Structure formats: C-alpha cells, structure tokens
Amino acid sequence: MRFNSEFDIPDLTGRTALVTGATGGLGWETGRMLAHAGAAVVLPGRDEEEGVQAGAGIRRLHPAAKVRFEALDLSSLSA
C-alpha cells in the first residue's frame, strides 16, 4: 500500500503509532501524517528537547494531534 499524502491514509483513530527517528526527516513526516490520520503518536528518543520540539511542530500543524515524547536510550544494551 502506498501513501502519497496524509489524505491517503485511512482513519487511525484509536490506534497508537511508535515512530522512531521522528525528530526530523522521514520520521517526522511519518509522525505528522499518522497524527493527521488520528493515531496517537509516540516519539521515542534520547534527546528530550528535540523530541518535545518535534511533537510541538506536529501539534502546530494538527492542533488536535495526540503526540507525546518518551525517553528511550538504546545506545547501551547492558542490563
């Protein structure tokens, strides 16, 4: 299935999407499009400031978006 814009994505209300790399580029666009379609979008990452800014950018375009940042650092896999 191919989507050219957020208008091609079916309604995702009630669904949750975890989008990695969402502080910029394709990850941010993916998060933006999923939020526009009604999904609750979780933006995981190491840098809280960048994640919060990415979420705010999505909310500026889609004020009703359910977007949140969650701290996640996988740089060390030791327990």
PDB file of C-alpha atoms in Angstrom:
ATOM      1  CA  MET A   1       0.000   0.000   0.000  1.00  0.00           C
ATOM      2  CA  ARG A   2       1.408   3.394  -0.945  1.00  0.00           C
ATOM      3  CA  PHE A   3       0.522   6.747   0.584  1.00  0.00           C
ATOM      4  CA  ASN A   4       1.433   9.979  -1.155  1.00  0.00           C
ATOM      5  CA  SER A   5      -0.012  12.328   1.444  1.00  0.00           C
ATOM      6  CA  GLU A   6      -1.795  12.291   4.791  1.00  0.00           C
ATOM      7  CA  PHE A   7      -5.074  12.429   2.875  1.00  0.00           C
ATOM      8  CA  ASP A   8      -4.452   8.904   1.518  1.00  0.00           C
ATOM      9  CA  ILE A   9      -4.143   7.319   4.968  1.00  0.00           C
ATOM     10  CA  PRO A  10      -7.349   5.797   6.386  1.00  0.00           C
ATOM     11  CA  ASP A  11      -8.719   6.922   9.755  1.00  0.00           C
ATOM     12  CA  LEU A  12      -6.420   5.675  12.538  1.00  0.00           C
ATOM     13  CA  THR A  13      -8.433   6.950  15.497  1.00  0.00           C
ATOM     14  CA  GLY A  14      -7.951   4.589  18.437  1.00  0.00           C
ATOM     15  CA  ARG A  15      -4.607   3.315  17.148  1.00  0.00           C
ATOM     16  CA  THR A  16      -1.163   4.100  18.574  1.00  0.00           C
ATOM     17  CA  ALA A  17       1.965   4.515  16.450  1.00  0.00           C
ATOM     18  CA  LEU A  18       5.532   4.411  17.764  1.00  0.00           C
ATOM     19  CA  VAL A  19       7.694   6.406  15.342  1.00  0.00           C
ATOM     20  CA  THR A  20      11.458   6.231  15.700  1.00  0.00           C
ATOM     21  CA  GLY A  21      13.642   8.940  14.202  1.00  0.00           C
ATOM     22  CA  ALA A  22      10.771  11.406  14.475  1.00  0.00           C
ATOM     23  CA  THR A  23      12.870  14.444  15.382  1.00  0.00           C
ATOM     24  CA  GLY A  24      13.482  15.137  11.709  1.00  0.00           C
ATOM     25  CA  GLY A  25      13.313  13.953   8.138  1.00  0.00           C
ATOM     26  CA  LEU A  26      11.223  10.954   7.157  1.00  0.00           C
ATOM     27  CA  GLY A  27      10.484  10.009  10.765  1.00  0.00           C
ATOM     28  CA  TRP A  28       8.990  13.439  11.467  1.00  0.00           C
ATOM     29  CA  GLU A  29       6.917  13.337   8.277  1.00  0.00           C
ATOM     30  CA  THR A  30       5.680   9.863   9.178  1.00  0.00           C
ATOM     31  CA  GLY A  31       4.672  11.021  12.658  1.00  0.00           C
ATOM     32  CA  ARG A  32       2.948  14.089  11.208  1.00  0.00           C
ATOM     33  CA  MET A  33       0.975  12.038   8.689  1.00  0.00           C
ATOM     34  CA  LEU A  34      -0.077   9.440  11.254  1.00  0.00           C
ATOM     35  CA  ALA A  35      -1.166  12.180  13.668  1.00  0.00           C
ATOM     36  CA  HIS A  36      -3.206  13.793  10.893  1.00  0.00           C
ATOM     37  CA  ALA A  37      -4.939  10.444  10.360  1.00  0.00           C
ATOM     38  CA  GLY A  38      -5.938  10.372  14.049  1.00  0.00           C
ATOM     39  CA  ALA A  39      -3.365   7.998  15.529  1.00  0.00           C
ATOM     40  CA  ALA A  40      -1.880   8.672  18.948  1.00  0.00           C
ATOM     41  CA  VAL A  41       1.816   9.120  18.112  1.00  0.00           C
ATOM     42  CA  VAL A  42       4.663   8.293  20.496  1.00  0.00           C
ATOM     43  CA  LEU A  43       8.065   9.794  19.681  1.00  0.00           C
ATOM     44  CA  PRO A  44      10.821   7.848  21.480  1.00  0.00           C
ATOM     45  CA  GLY A  45      14.341   9.197  21.670  1.00  0.00           C
ATOM     46  CA  ARG A  46      17.403  10.144  23.690  1.00  0.00           C
ATOM     47  CA  ASP A  47      17.134  13.918  23.378  1.00  0.00           C
ATOM     48  CA  GLU A  48      14.075  15.170  25.248  1.00  0.00           C
ATOM     49  CA  GLU A  49      14.361  18.720  23.926  1.00  0.00           C
ATOM     50  CA  GLU A  50      14.396  17.551  20.292  1.00  0.00           C
ATOM     51  CA  GLY A  51      11.518  15.134  20.918  1.00  0.00           C
ATOM     52  CA  VAL A  52       9.367  17.765  22.604  1.00  0.00           C
ATOM     53  CA  GLN A  53      10.098  20.216  19.775  1.00  0.00           C
ATOM     54  CA  ALA A  54       9.170  17.600  17.174  1.00  0.00           C
ATOM     55  CA  GLY A  55       5.870  16.951  18.951  1.00  0.00           C
ATOM     56  CA  ALA A  56       5.172  20.678  19.186  1.00  0.00           C
ATOM     57  CA  GLY A  57       5.846  21.038  15.465  1.00  0.00           C
ATOM     58  CA  ILE A  58       3.315  18.320  14.677  1.00  0.00           C
ATOM     59  CA  ARG A  59       0.771  19.941  17.010  1.00  0.00           C
ATOM     60  CA  ARG A  60       1.253  23.314  15.295  1.00  0.00           C
ATOM     61  CA  LEU A  61       0.127  21.719  12.029  1.00  0.00           C
ATOM     62  CA  HIS A  62      -2.511  19.459  13.585  1.00  0.00           C
ATOM     63  CA  PRO A  63      -3.718  21.063  16.842  1.00  0.00           C
ATOM     64  CA  ALA A  64      -5.879  18.071  17.820  1.00  0.00           C
ATOM     65  CA  ALA A  65      -2.967  15.630  17.438  1.00  0.00           C
ATOM     66  CA  LYS A  66      -2.216  13.247  20.291  1.00  0.00           C
ATOM     67  CA  VAL A  67       1.590  13.315  20.270  1.00  0.00           C
ATOM     68  CA  ARG A  68       3.994  12.659  23.123  1.00  0.00           C
ATOM     69  CA  PHE A  69       7.709  12.180  23.640  1.00  0.00           C
ATOM     70  CA  GLU A  70       9.038   9.211  25.629  1.00  0.00           C
ATOM     71  CA  ALA A  71      12.676   8.998  26.740  1.00  0.00           C
ATOM     72  CA  LEU A  72      14.378   5.952  25.250  1.00  0.00           C
ATOM     73  CA  ASP A  73      18.121   5.366  25.056  1.00  0.00           C
ATOM     74  CA  LEU A  74      19.202   2.146  23.368  1.00  0.00           C
ATOM     75  CA  SER A  75      22.849   3.174  22.968  1.00  0.00           C
ATOM     76  CA  SER A  76      23.814   0.745  25.750  1.00  0.00           C
ATOM     77  CA  LEU A  77      22.249  -2.686  25.786  1.00  0.00           C
ATOM     78  CA  SER A  78      23.681  -3.681  29.178  1.00  0.00           C
ATOM     79  CA  ALA A  79      21.083  -4.508  31.787  1.00  0.00           C
TER      80      ALA A  79
END
